[in-house]
Amino acid sequence: MAADNTETVSDFVREKVAEDCRTGKFDGRVVTRFPPEPNGYLHIGHAKSICLNFGIAQEFPGGVCHLRLDDTDPEKESVEFVEAIKSDVRWLGFDWGEHEYYASNYFEQLYEFAVKLIKADKAYVCDLSADQMREYRGTLTEPGKPSPGRSRSVEENLDLFERMRAGEFPDGAYVLRAKIDLASPNMNLRDPTIYRIRHVNHYRAGDKWCVYPLYDFTHGQSDSIERITHSICTLEFEDHRPLYNWFLDALEIYHPEQTEFARLNLTYTVMSKRRLLELVEGGFVNGWDDPRMPTVVGLRRRGYTPAALRAFCKKIGVTKFDGTTDFALLEHCLRDDLNKTSQRVMAVLDPLKVVITNYPEGQIEEMDAVNNPEDESAGSRKVPFSRELYIERDDFMEDPPKKFFRLAPGREVRMRYAYYITCEEVIKDEATGEIVELRCTYDPETRGGSSPDGRKVKATLHWVSAEKGVPAEVRLYDHLFSVPDPSDVEEGVDYKTNLNPKSLEVVSDAIVEPSVATLEPGTRVQFERLGYFCIDAKDSKPDALVINRTVTLRDAWAKIAKQGGGQGKGKGKGKGQGKNKGKK
């Protein structure tokens, strides 16, 4: 399991578990579970639940966390989603060991539980349509009325339920409902459906079953079978807890304890599986692993680290109250980790050619460059310097304003790790007037970036050798949505109208230093002065580099926190940002 060298966290869930251990409840055992439905890819909200459930198991002596796939909806589930879930949990740094379970393993036992409820006259077969059932259930101010099937005899219900299992009836002909309380103020207790007919092949069980339990009936009983101690759910299940308890009590089986916490809501994105699926199937993003998606696989491809996600989950904490977390805090946690772990390299995203006229033609020098100033053990590398270089186009201005200290006609600047250069001449395209080349001179006495006579310059520029540089496609990612709350739309307006048209901009003619071409897909680096980037794990090839921007350098959250809170957009651009808009 993952272990982070940070302070121990405390929250109401952990305090509850600690108190149960102190009093000997559950014989001092701590057994949690992470129970995703394999009907999609995990997102960062699931990461919060993973860190909580596996984290608690890790923190208490002898604690265990189960991975259970709640696979009771065969129409939406697949092996692809199962394997993706397992991969994401492992990538986040957690391991369930031998405790891998599936609700489908319990289908026979769950069926017998249902039979037990029928025999106790606590469940019945109902033939109302879905619309009729909604009508019969009543409203928040009016009690429900009994289905005609509610008065069936135990024998008739047992016969019908057995025939449902045998496949005699089509989908929707019957359901099995619990017989609880049609006047309950909690709508979940008004005879909820617990089994429905589905003539669908199950990815694990095949065609063995044509009746499948609903989540509310599967959840608590699976917890009971596995002897879970603390069933930790998100807050929307709070109203379902009385039903969770009712099933366990009616069946007279081992009773875990359900505790709810607030789910994660994050600005500039959506966390609904339904909406994420809609974005994927509608082609608004390029799959579940699109780096703009809040999915774990998407964040991973963009360059996020497991440590950053765990730190984020620890920082936001666990509460009982719904709220929304600023995306800038997530980026702050990411920068904090990447700053310590990422190698620095040089890249130019909007190239402007520089010719050093007094530098020997054909000569290549290898300059020593520090890999990571935050980590001495990271060492150094050699960067080739040549007569012709590329710098960022907006690092030069022909007629600079007063506080512009970068390159300009007649001005001297430092080239990172190399020499001082002075701009002597500006070459323009005769037809368009666009600047196409700068002709400069260098001072050979300033190798390494300092002058023997002690003169100072006010700017240091990054650069790439025109002769040795490697072309790359760089994808500049931003928020998927252009507003903090994408769902905040007028009635009848689709939330997708808030999609950010500039969430992906592609720079097709970037140049990177040659060391980048040797990096493995998935490697994270800092482009000096530009931001943090990642070699795309899917599209990048040694002869056709594709590099994703993970996050910019400027930390919007640090500014927010310094000012004492507030709603931050997290869209700050580091030095050198806001210029390389690239090509669509």
XYZ file of C-alpha atoms in Angstrom:
584
model
C 0.000 0.000 0.000
C 1.008 3.602 -0.529
C 2.648 5.528 2.247
C 3.156 9.279 2.117
C 5.584 11.075 4.353
C 3.071 13.600 5.555
C 1.276 14.231 8.792
C -1.360 11.780 10.013
C -4.847 12.926 9.077
C -7.903 12.823 11.277
C -11.564 13.052 10.344
C -14.920 11.932 11.647
C -14.762 8.596 9.826
C -11.346 7.706 11.204
C -12.424 8.853 14.651
C -15.434 6.543 14.421
C -13.279 3.596 13.403
C -10.838 4.359 16.226
C -13.673 4.479 18.760
C -15.044 1.147 17.506
C -11.592 -0.380 17.903
C -11.292 1.062 21.411
C -14.650 -0.381 22.515
C -14.073 -3.749 20.870
C -16.880 -3.428 18.366
C -16.426 -5.941 15.549
C -13.881 -7.663 17.849
C -11.414 -4.910 17.047
C -11.361 -5.785 13.338
C -11.142 -3.111 10.632
C -12.337 -4.303 7.228
C -13.295 -1.678 4.652
C -14.092 -2.051 0.961
C -13.946 -0.086 -2.258
C -16.955 -1.280 -4.313
C -17.058 0.359 -7.770
C -19.506 -0.682 -10.459
C -17.542 -1.781 -13.571
C -19.643 0.366 -15.914
C -17.060 3.052 -16.670
C -13.627 4.369 -15.762
C -12.796 5.697 -12.310
C -12.545 9.461 -11.845
C -10.871 11.630 -9.237
C -13.945 11.373 -6.994
C -13.325 7.637 -6.817
C -9.701 8.406 -5.967
C -10.949 10.150 -2.819
C -12.904 7.033 -1.838
C -9.945 4.778 -2.665
C -7.602 6.847 -0.500
C -10.123 6.852 2.347
C -10.975 3.145 2.348
C -7.492 1.804 1.661
C -5.971 4.504 3.848
C -8.056 3.530 6.883
C -7.185 -0.128 6.413
C -3.518 0.830 6.217
C -3.629 3.009 9.330
C -5.226 0.511 11.741
C -3.351 -2.616 12.875
C -4.507 -5.658 10.953
C -6.752 -3.551 8.743
C -7.873 -4.918 5.390
C -9.545 -3.256 2.399
C -11.445 -5.351 -0.126
C -11.762 -4.516 -3.794
C -15.271 -5.570 -4.759
C -16.723 -5.102 -8.212
C -20.470 -4.543 -7.803
C -21.330 -6.077 -11.147
C -25.116 -6.507 -11.106
C -26.017 -4.572 -14.277
C -24.902 -6.747 -17.210
C -26.045 -4.258 -19.860
C -23.368 -1.717 -18.905
C -20.478 -3.738 -17.475
C -17.426 -5.249 -19.128
C -14.021 -6.808 -18.540
C -12.473 -3.627 -19.968
C -13.869 -1.567 -17.098
C -12.870 -4.194 -14.503
C -9.258 -4.230 -15.661
C -9.155 -0.419 -15.883
C -10.411 -0.134 -12.295
C -7.810 -2.571 -11.003
C -5.064 -0.766 -12.913
C -6.120 2.620 -11.511
C -6.209 1.406 -7.904
C -2.754 -0.112 -8.253
C -1.417 3.033 -9.956
C -2.667 5.122 -7.038
C -0.431 2.980 -4.837
C -2.842 0.548 -3.188
C -3.082 -3.237 -3.199
C -5.963 -5.454 -2.133
C -3.850 -8.623 -2.050
C -6.040 -11.725 -1.973
C -9.183 -9.698 -1.270
C -10.618 -9.338 -4.760
C -14.356 -9.980 -4.867
C -17.309 -9.695 -7.227
C -20.974 -9.246 -6.383
C -21.649 -11.738 -9.176
C -19.935 -14.367 -6.999
C -22.842 -13.961 -4.606
C -25.722 -14.260 -7.083
C -26.845 -17.610 -5.692
C -26.615 -16.411 -2.090
C -28.442 -13.171 -2.919
C -31.190 -15.158 -4.625
C -31.566 -17.294 -1.504
C -31.737 -14.110 0.604
C -34.605 -12.942 -1.606
C -36.372 -16.280 -1.180
C -35.953 -15.949 2.586
C -37.679 -12.539 2.488
C -40.557 -13.991 0.428
C -41.007 -16.854 2.880
C -41.145 -14.320 5.714
C -43.797 -12.381 3.755
C -41.362 -9.457 3.453
C -41.099 -9.483 -0.334
C -43.531 -9.995 -3.208
C -43.654 -10.211 -6.999
C -45.153 -7.120 -8.633
C -46.373 -6.738 -12.216
C -46.887 -2.964 -12.272
C -45.157 -1.100 -15.093
C -42.458 1.410 -14.235
C -44.871 4.311 -14.727
C -47.546 2.645 -12.609
C -45.023 1.925 -9.872
C -44.073 5.593 -9.692
C -47.736 6.509 -9.448
C -48.439 3.933 -6.735
C -45.423 4.975 -4.676
C -47.014 8.318 -3.792
C -45.290 11.633 -3.147
C -43.387 13.301 -0.348
C -46.714 14.503 1.073
C -48.944 11.571 0.147
C -48.461 7.911 1.101
C -48.207 5.220 -1.527
C -50.912 2.705 -2.294
C -50.429 -1.053 -2.407
C -49.662 -2.843 -5.625
C -52.158 -5.606 -6.484
C -49.259 -8.019 -6.101
C -48.694 -7.002 -2.478
C -51.524 -9.287 -1.347
C -50.241 -12.373 -3.151
C -49.659 -15.426 -1.017
C -46.182 -16.545 -0.071
C -46.629 -19.656 -2.217
C -47.656 -17.676 -5.293
C -44.727 -15.278 -4.849
C -42.268 -18.147 -4.491
C -43.643 -19.770 -7.655
C -43.488 -16.557 -9.679
C -39.995 -15.698 -8.484
C -38.749 -19.188 -9.377
C -40.299 -18.877 -12.831
C -38.696 -15.431 -13.226
C -35.338 -17.083 -12.610
C -36.188 -19.882 -15.059
C -36.665 -17.326 -17.816
C -40.401 -17.768 -18.416
C -41.142 -14.055 -18.541
C -39.837 -11.195 -20.710
C -37.939 -8.186 -19.394
C -40.198 -5.873 -17.425
C -43.007 -8.389 -16.889
C -42.337 -8.672 -13.154
C -40.063 -7.357 -10.439
C -39.509 -8.487 -6.885
C -40.169 -5.810 -4.277
C -39.477 -5.636 -0.566
C -42.604 -5.235 1.582
C -41.761 -2.445 3.996
C -43.823 0.721 4.522
C -45.821 2.549 1.841
C -46.399 5.488 4.189
C -42.755 5.994 5.128
C -41.486 9.569 4.705
C -38.326 7.955 3.284
C -39.243 7.072 -0.299
C -36.543 4.393 -0.343
C -38.627 2.337 2.102
C -41.815 2.373 0.018
C -41.517 -1.203 -1.198
C -38.312 -0.798 -3.244
C -37.535 -3.074 -6.171
C -34.861 -5.633 -5.312
C -34.849 -7.897 -8.417
C -35.655 -7.334 -12.067
C -35.689 -9.517 -15.177
C -32.863 -8.955 -17.661
C -32.277 -11.453 -20.476
C -28.713 -10.213 -20.960
C -25.411 -12.071 -21.032
C -23.301 -11.256 -17.971
C -19.580 -10.737 -18.652
C -18.712 -13.235 -15.861
C -21.826 -15.331 -15.281
C -22.738 -15.768 -18.935
C -26.378 -16.780 -19.527
C -26.842 -18.494 -16.189
C -29.009 -15.706 -14.810
C -31.873 -13.672 -16.194
C -32.828 -12.046 -12.878
C -30.431 -9.587 -11.314
C -30.454 -7.854 -7.913
C -30.465 -4.071 -7.682
C -27.646 -2.206 -5.995
C -29.536 -1.492 -2.764
C -30.168 -5.193 -2.271
C -26.652 -6.219 -3.289
C -24.692 -3.631 -1.324
C -25.400 -4.487 2.301
C -25.655 -8.238 1.788
C -22.283 -8.316 -0.001
C -20.826 -6.330 2.890
C -22.326 -8.894 5.261
C -21.000 -11.900 3.327
C -17.491 -10.395 3.362
C -17.849 -9.411 7.036
C -17.035 -5.780 6.332
C -16.890 -3.714 9.490
C -17.190 -0.187 8.119
C -19.167 0.357 4.935
C -18.080 3.858 3.924
C -20.303 5.489 1.293
C -20.793 8.902 -0.222
C -23.452 11.198 1.172
C -26.153 10.382 -1.401
C -26.507 6.979 0.286
C -27.476 8.501 3.629
C -31.180 8.208 2.788
C -30.551 4.608 1.743
C -29.025 3.650 5.095
C -32.408 2.739 6.681
C -32.954 0.348 3.772
C -29.431 -1.048 4.148
C -30.207 -1.727 7.812
C -33.692 -3.092 7.114
C -32.430 -5.790 4.752
C -29.729 -6.941 7.175
C -32.143 -7.012 10.100
C -34.919 -8.742 8.149
C -32.485 -11.418 6.973
C -30.977 -11.719 10.460
C -27.409 -11.769 9.145
C -24.130 -10.154 10.166
C -24.565 -6.378 10.268
C -21.769 -3.990 9.146
C -22.047 -0.282 9.858
C -22.647 2.238 7.079
C -21.121 5.721 7.365
C -21.465 8.458 4.757
C -19.084 11.237 3.737
C -19.348 14.076 1.237
C -18.347 13.222 -2.307
C -15.817 15.297 -4.204
C -17.098 18.143 -6.358
C -14.464 19.956 -8.400
C -14.670 23.212 -10.341
C -14.385 23.277 -14.137
C -15.398 19.661 -14.587
C -18.244 17.171 -14.165
C -18.083 14.078 -11.973
C -21.210 12.254 -13.085
C -20.482 8.914 -14.781
C -23.492 9.495 -16.989
C -22.160 12.837 -18.167
C -18.633 11.544 -18.621
C -20.018 8.724 -20.762
C -22.004 11.295 -22.720
C -18.844 13.293 -23.404
C -17.028 10.168 -24.586
C -19.820 8.758 -26.746
C -20.662 12.182 -28.174
C -17.086 12.751 -29.322
C -16.626 15.857 -27.182
C -13.413 14.274 -25.857
C -11.095 11.654 -27.326
C -12.029 8.747 -25.086
C -11.956 7.983 -21.365
C -8.214 8.634 -21.276
C -8.429 12.087 -22.843
C -6.086 14.234 -20.707
C -8.891 16.778 -20.183
C -11.081 14.182 -18.463
C -11.208 13.911 -14.649
C -10.771 10.151 -14.987
C -7.775 8.622 -13.248
C -6.548 7.253 -16.584
C -6.951 10.698 -18.182
C -5.102 12.461 -15.382
C -2.380 9.837 -15.554
C -1.934 10.353 -19.296
C -1.793 14.117 -18.797
C 1.094 13.687 -16.367
C -0.493 13.686 -12.911
C 1.296 11.605 -10.288
C -0.170 9.168 -7.757
C 1.539 11.114 -4.978
C -0.136 14.353 -6.092
C -3.596 12.772 -6.105
C -3.034 11.206 -2.681
C -1.789 14.539 -1.316
C -4.839 16.281 -2.778
C -7.220 13.770 -1.198
C -5.474 14.206 2.138
C -5.597 17.992 1.919
C -9.316 18.250 1.096
C -10.149 15.937 3.985
C -13.330 14.016 4.743
C -16.447 15.864 5.856
C -20.170 15.338 6.216
C -21.067 18.418 4.214
C -21.211 18.874 0.460
C -18.985 21.521 -1.024
C -16.945 22.302 -4.109
C -13.164 22.213 -4.249
C -11.281 24.635 -6.466
C -9.365 22.896 -9.258
C -6.466 25.198 -8.388
C -5.883 23.209 -5.192
C -5.435 20.021 -7.215
C -2.937 21.817 -9.453
C -1.124 23.157 -6.387
C -0.642 19.616 -5.059
C 0.547 18.519 -8.485
C 3.102 21.311 -8.843
C 4.388 20.631 -5.354
C 5.167 17.033 -6.310
C 6.412 17.687 -9.839
C 8.737 20.436 -8.642
C 10.555 17.884 -6.508
C 10.581 15.015 -8.984
C 10.644 16.344 -12.549
C 13.787 16.718 -14.656
C 14.239 20.154 -16.189
C 14.704 20.353 -19.942
C 14.527 23.136 -22.516
C 11.907 23.420 -25.225
C 10.715 26.195 -27.514
C 7.034 26.206 -28.404
C 6.936 29.228 -30.720
C 10.362 29.254 -32.377
C 12.207 32.367 -33.496
C 15.582 31.725 -35.110
C 18.737 33.304 -33.660
C 22.001 33.274 -35.602
C 25.160 34.054 -33.580
C 27.273 35.620 -36.272
C 30.632 35.484 -34.439
C 30.215 31.862 -33.324
C 32.261 29.365 -35.391
C 30.254 27.660 -38.126
C 29.846 23.907 -37.612
C 30.949 24.061 -33.973
C 28.836 22.286 -31.317
C 29.515 22.745 -27.619
C 28.073 20.587 -24.855
C 26.784 22.746 -22.022
C 26.312 21.364 -18.513
C 22.686 21.668 -17.422
C 21.240 20.899 -13.993
C 18.532 18.224 -14.104
C 16.677 19.327 -10.980
C 17.769 22.123 -8.629
C 15.461 20.613 -5.972
C 17.297 17.268 -6.069
C 21.101 17.189 -6.117
C 21.076 13.434 -6.763
C 19.388 14.033 -10.121
C 22.760 15.132 -11.522
C 23.264 16.980 -14.778
C 23.128 16.465 -18.527
C 24.799 17.838 -21.654
C 22.862 20.250 -23.877
C 24.216 21.055 -27.371
C 24.871 24.724 -28.185
C 25.405 25.852 -31.783
C 25.675 28.893 -34.042
C 21.943 28.758 -34.830
C 19.420 28.540 -32.028
C 15.708 28.903 -31.418
C 14.202 31.082 -28.704
C 10.582 31.818 -27.853
C 9.119 34.420 -30.181
C 7.749 36.510 -27.325
C 11.168 36.612 -25.650
C 12.018 39.291 -28.226
C 10.450 42.708 -28.838
C 11.667 45.148 -31.441
C 10.285 48.143 -29.549
C 10.058 46.962 -25.944
C 8.099 48.729 -23.190
C 9.893 49.961 -20.108
C 9.654 46.787 -17.995
C 10.418 44.310 -20.758
C 13.901 42.961 -19.910
C 14.214 40.154 -22.434
C 15.920 40.378 -25.815
C 15.629 43.563 -27.898
C 17.818 45.383 -30.448
C 21.136 46.297 -28.813
C 20.287 44.506 -25.594
C 22.340 41.775 -23.934
C 20.759 38.729 -22.240
C 21.964 35.449 -20.778
C 21.324 32.171 -22.598
C 20.593 29.548 -19.961
C 23.727 27.478 -19.130
C 25.590 29.095 -22.063
C 26.686 32.640 -22.996
C 25.647 36.268 -23.012
C 24.359 37.326 -26.423
C 23.498 40.744 -27.860
C 20.944 41.392 -30.619
C 22.569 43.276 -33.504
C 20.116 42.930 -36.393
C 16.471 42.006 -37.026
C 15.594 40.184 -40.256
C 12.024 40.418 -41.527
C 9.988 38.795 -44.256
C 9.821 41.370 -47.045
C 6.230 40.471 -47.947
C 4.665 40.285 -44.506
C 6.970 42.244 -42.277
C 7.120 39.330 -39.839
C 10.346 38.897 -37.902
C 11.964 35.668 -39.136
C 15.482 35.845 -37.709
C 17.660 37.659 -35.191
C 21.348 38.132 -35.760
C 23.317 38.323 -32.566
C 26.852 38.203 -31.233
C 28.088 36.315 -28.181
C 30.754 36.971 -25.592
C 32.965 33.839 -25.408
C 34.171 34.912 -21.957
C 30.707 34.382 -20.457
C 30.415 30.608 -20.864
C 28.290 29.175 -18.069
C 26.308 32.375 -17.702
C 28.577 34.795 -15.842
C 30.844 37.652 -16.928
C 34.500 38.030 -15.827
C 34.039 41.792 -15.611
C 31.010 41.383 -13.344
C 28.484 43.045 -15.625
C 24.894 41.960 -15.083
C 22.017 41.203 -17.393
C 18.355 41.297 -16.399
C 17.018 38.274 -18.262
C 17.869 34.633 -18.850
C 16.313 32.893 -21.851
C 15.859 29.228 -22.599
C 16.795 28.007 -26.078
C 17.275 24.939 -28.260
C 19.968 24.265 -30.844
C 18.532 24.560 -34.344
C 20.907 21.860 -35.585
C 20.402 19.345 -32.767
C 16.892 20.179 -31.595
C 14.107 17.612 -32.069
C 10.682 18.530 -33.492
C 7.647 17.724 -31.366
C 3.901 18.146 -31.247
C 2.921 19.764 -27.969
C -0.665 19.630 -26.755
C -1.635 22.503 -24.478
C -4.460 21.379 -22.227
C -6.699 23.631 -20.176
C -9.944 23.133 -18.257
C -12.564 21.076 -20.064
C -15.228 23.642 -19.148
C -14.952 27.413 -19.264
C -16.952 28.119 -16.081
C -16.441 26.880 -12.503
C -19.847 25.143 -12.367
C -20.680 23.614 -15.767
C -24.147 22.629 -14.516
C -25.086 26.198 -13.700
C -27.222 26.816 -16.781
C -30.691 28.153 -17.382
C -33.543 25.690 -17.600
C -33.533 23.942 -20.947
C -29.898 24.814 -21.686
C -27.440 21.927 -22.104
C -24.459 21.965 -19.731
C -22.231 21.161 -22.725
C -22.657 24.744 -23.912
C -20.067 25.494 -21.222
C -17.405 23.318 -22.838
C -14.175 25.268 -23.231
C -13.362 25.682 -26.962
C -9.714 26.236 -25.999
C -9.394 23.203 -23.729
C -6.939 21.741 -26.257
C -4.626 23.725 -28.480
C -1.944 21.989 -30.513
C 1.523 23.351 -31.229
C 2.779 21.362 -34.210
C 6.197 22.970 -34.681
C 7.744 22.945 -31.224
C 11.457 22.162 -30.815
C 12.871 20.313 -27.796
C 16.399 19.560 -26.681
C 17.627 16.134 -27.893
C 17.541 14.478 -24.451
C 13.740 14.582 -24.573
C 13.705 12.136 -27.486
C 15.318 9.485 -25.256
C 12.641 9.654 -22.541
C 10.131 6.866 -22.090
C 6.432 7.520 -22.748
C 4.804 8.729 -19.534
C 7.937 10.544 -18.335
C 7.225 13.906 -16.711
C 9.503 16.901 -17.190
C 9.542 20.618 -16.602
C 10.039 22.722 -19.701
C 12.024 25.564 -18.171
C 9.977 28.764 -17.873
C 6.968 27.090 -19.538
C 5.403 24.483 -17.277
C 5.255 20.778 -16.548
C 4.828 18.351 -19.420
C 4.534 14.620 -20.016
C 5.552 12.407 -22.936
C 2.213 11.099 -24.199
C 1.936 7.414 -23.343
C -0.412 6.636 -26.225
C 0.529 8.672 -29.296
C 4.190 9.573 -28.847
C 6.871 7.703 -30.823
C 10.669 8.164 -30.883
C 10.500 9.692 -34.365
C 7.284 11.645 -33.740
C 7.207 13.072 -30.230
C 3.842 14.004 -28.724
C 4.022 15.881 -25.435
C 1.156 16.910 -23.158
C 1.142 19.992 -20.969
C 0.324 18.781 -17.483
C 0.092 22.129 -15.703
C 1.505 25.635 -16.009
C 4.141 26.994 -13.635
C 2.142 29.699 -11.925
C 0.324 28.508 -8.822
C -3.092 30.140 -8.616
C -3.957 28.302 -5.407
C -0.927 29.654 -3.542
C -2.138 33.167 -4.345
C -5.682 32.289 -3.243
C -4.448 30.795 0.015
C -2.215 33.801 0.693
C -5.188 36.105 0.217
C -7.207 34.083 2.698
C -9.339 31.916 0.435
C -11.892 32.678 -2.211
C -12.875 31.206 -5.522
C -9.796 30.783 -7.695
C -9.932 29.724 -11.288
C -6.657 27.822 -11.331
C -5.922 29.000 -14.874
C -2.786 31.007 -14.151
C -0.139 31.082 -16.843
C 3.504 30.817 -15.910
C 6.210 32.955 -17.467
C 6.257 32.167 -21.137
C 2.585 31.107 -21.127
C -0.307 32.745 -22.857
C 1.695 33.099 -26.048
C 1.894 29.687 -27.649
C -1.681 29.384 -28.758
C -0.551 27.054 -31.488
C -2.648 25.670 -34.297
C -5.924 23.866 -34.052
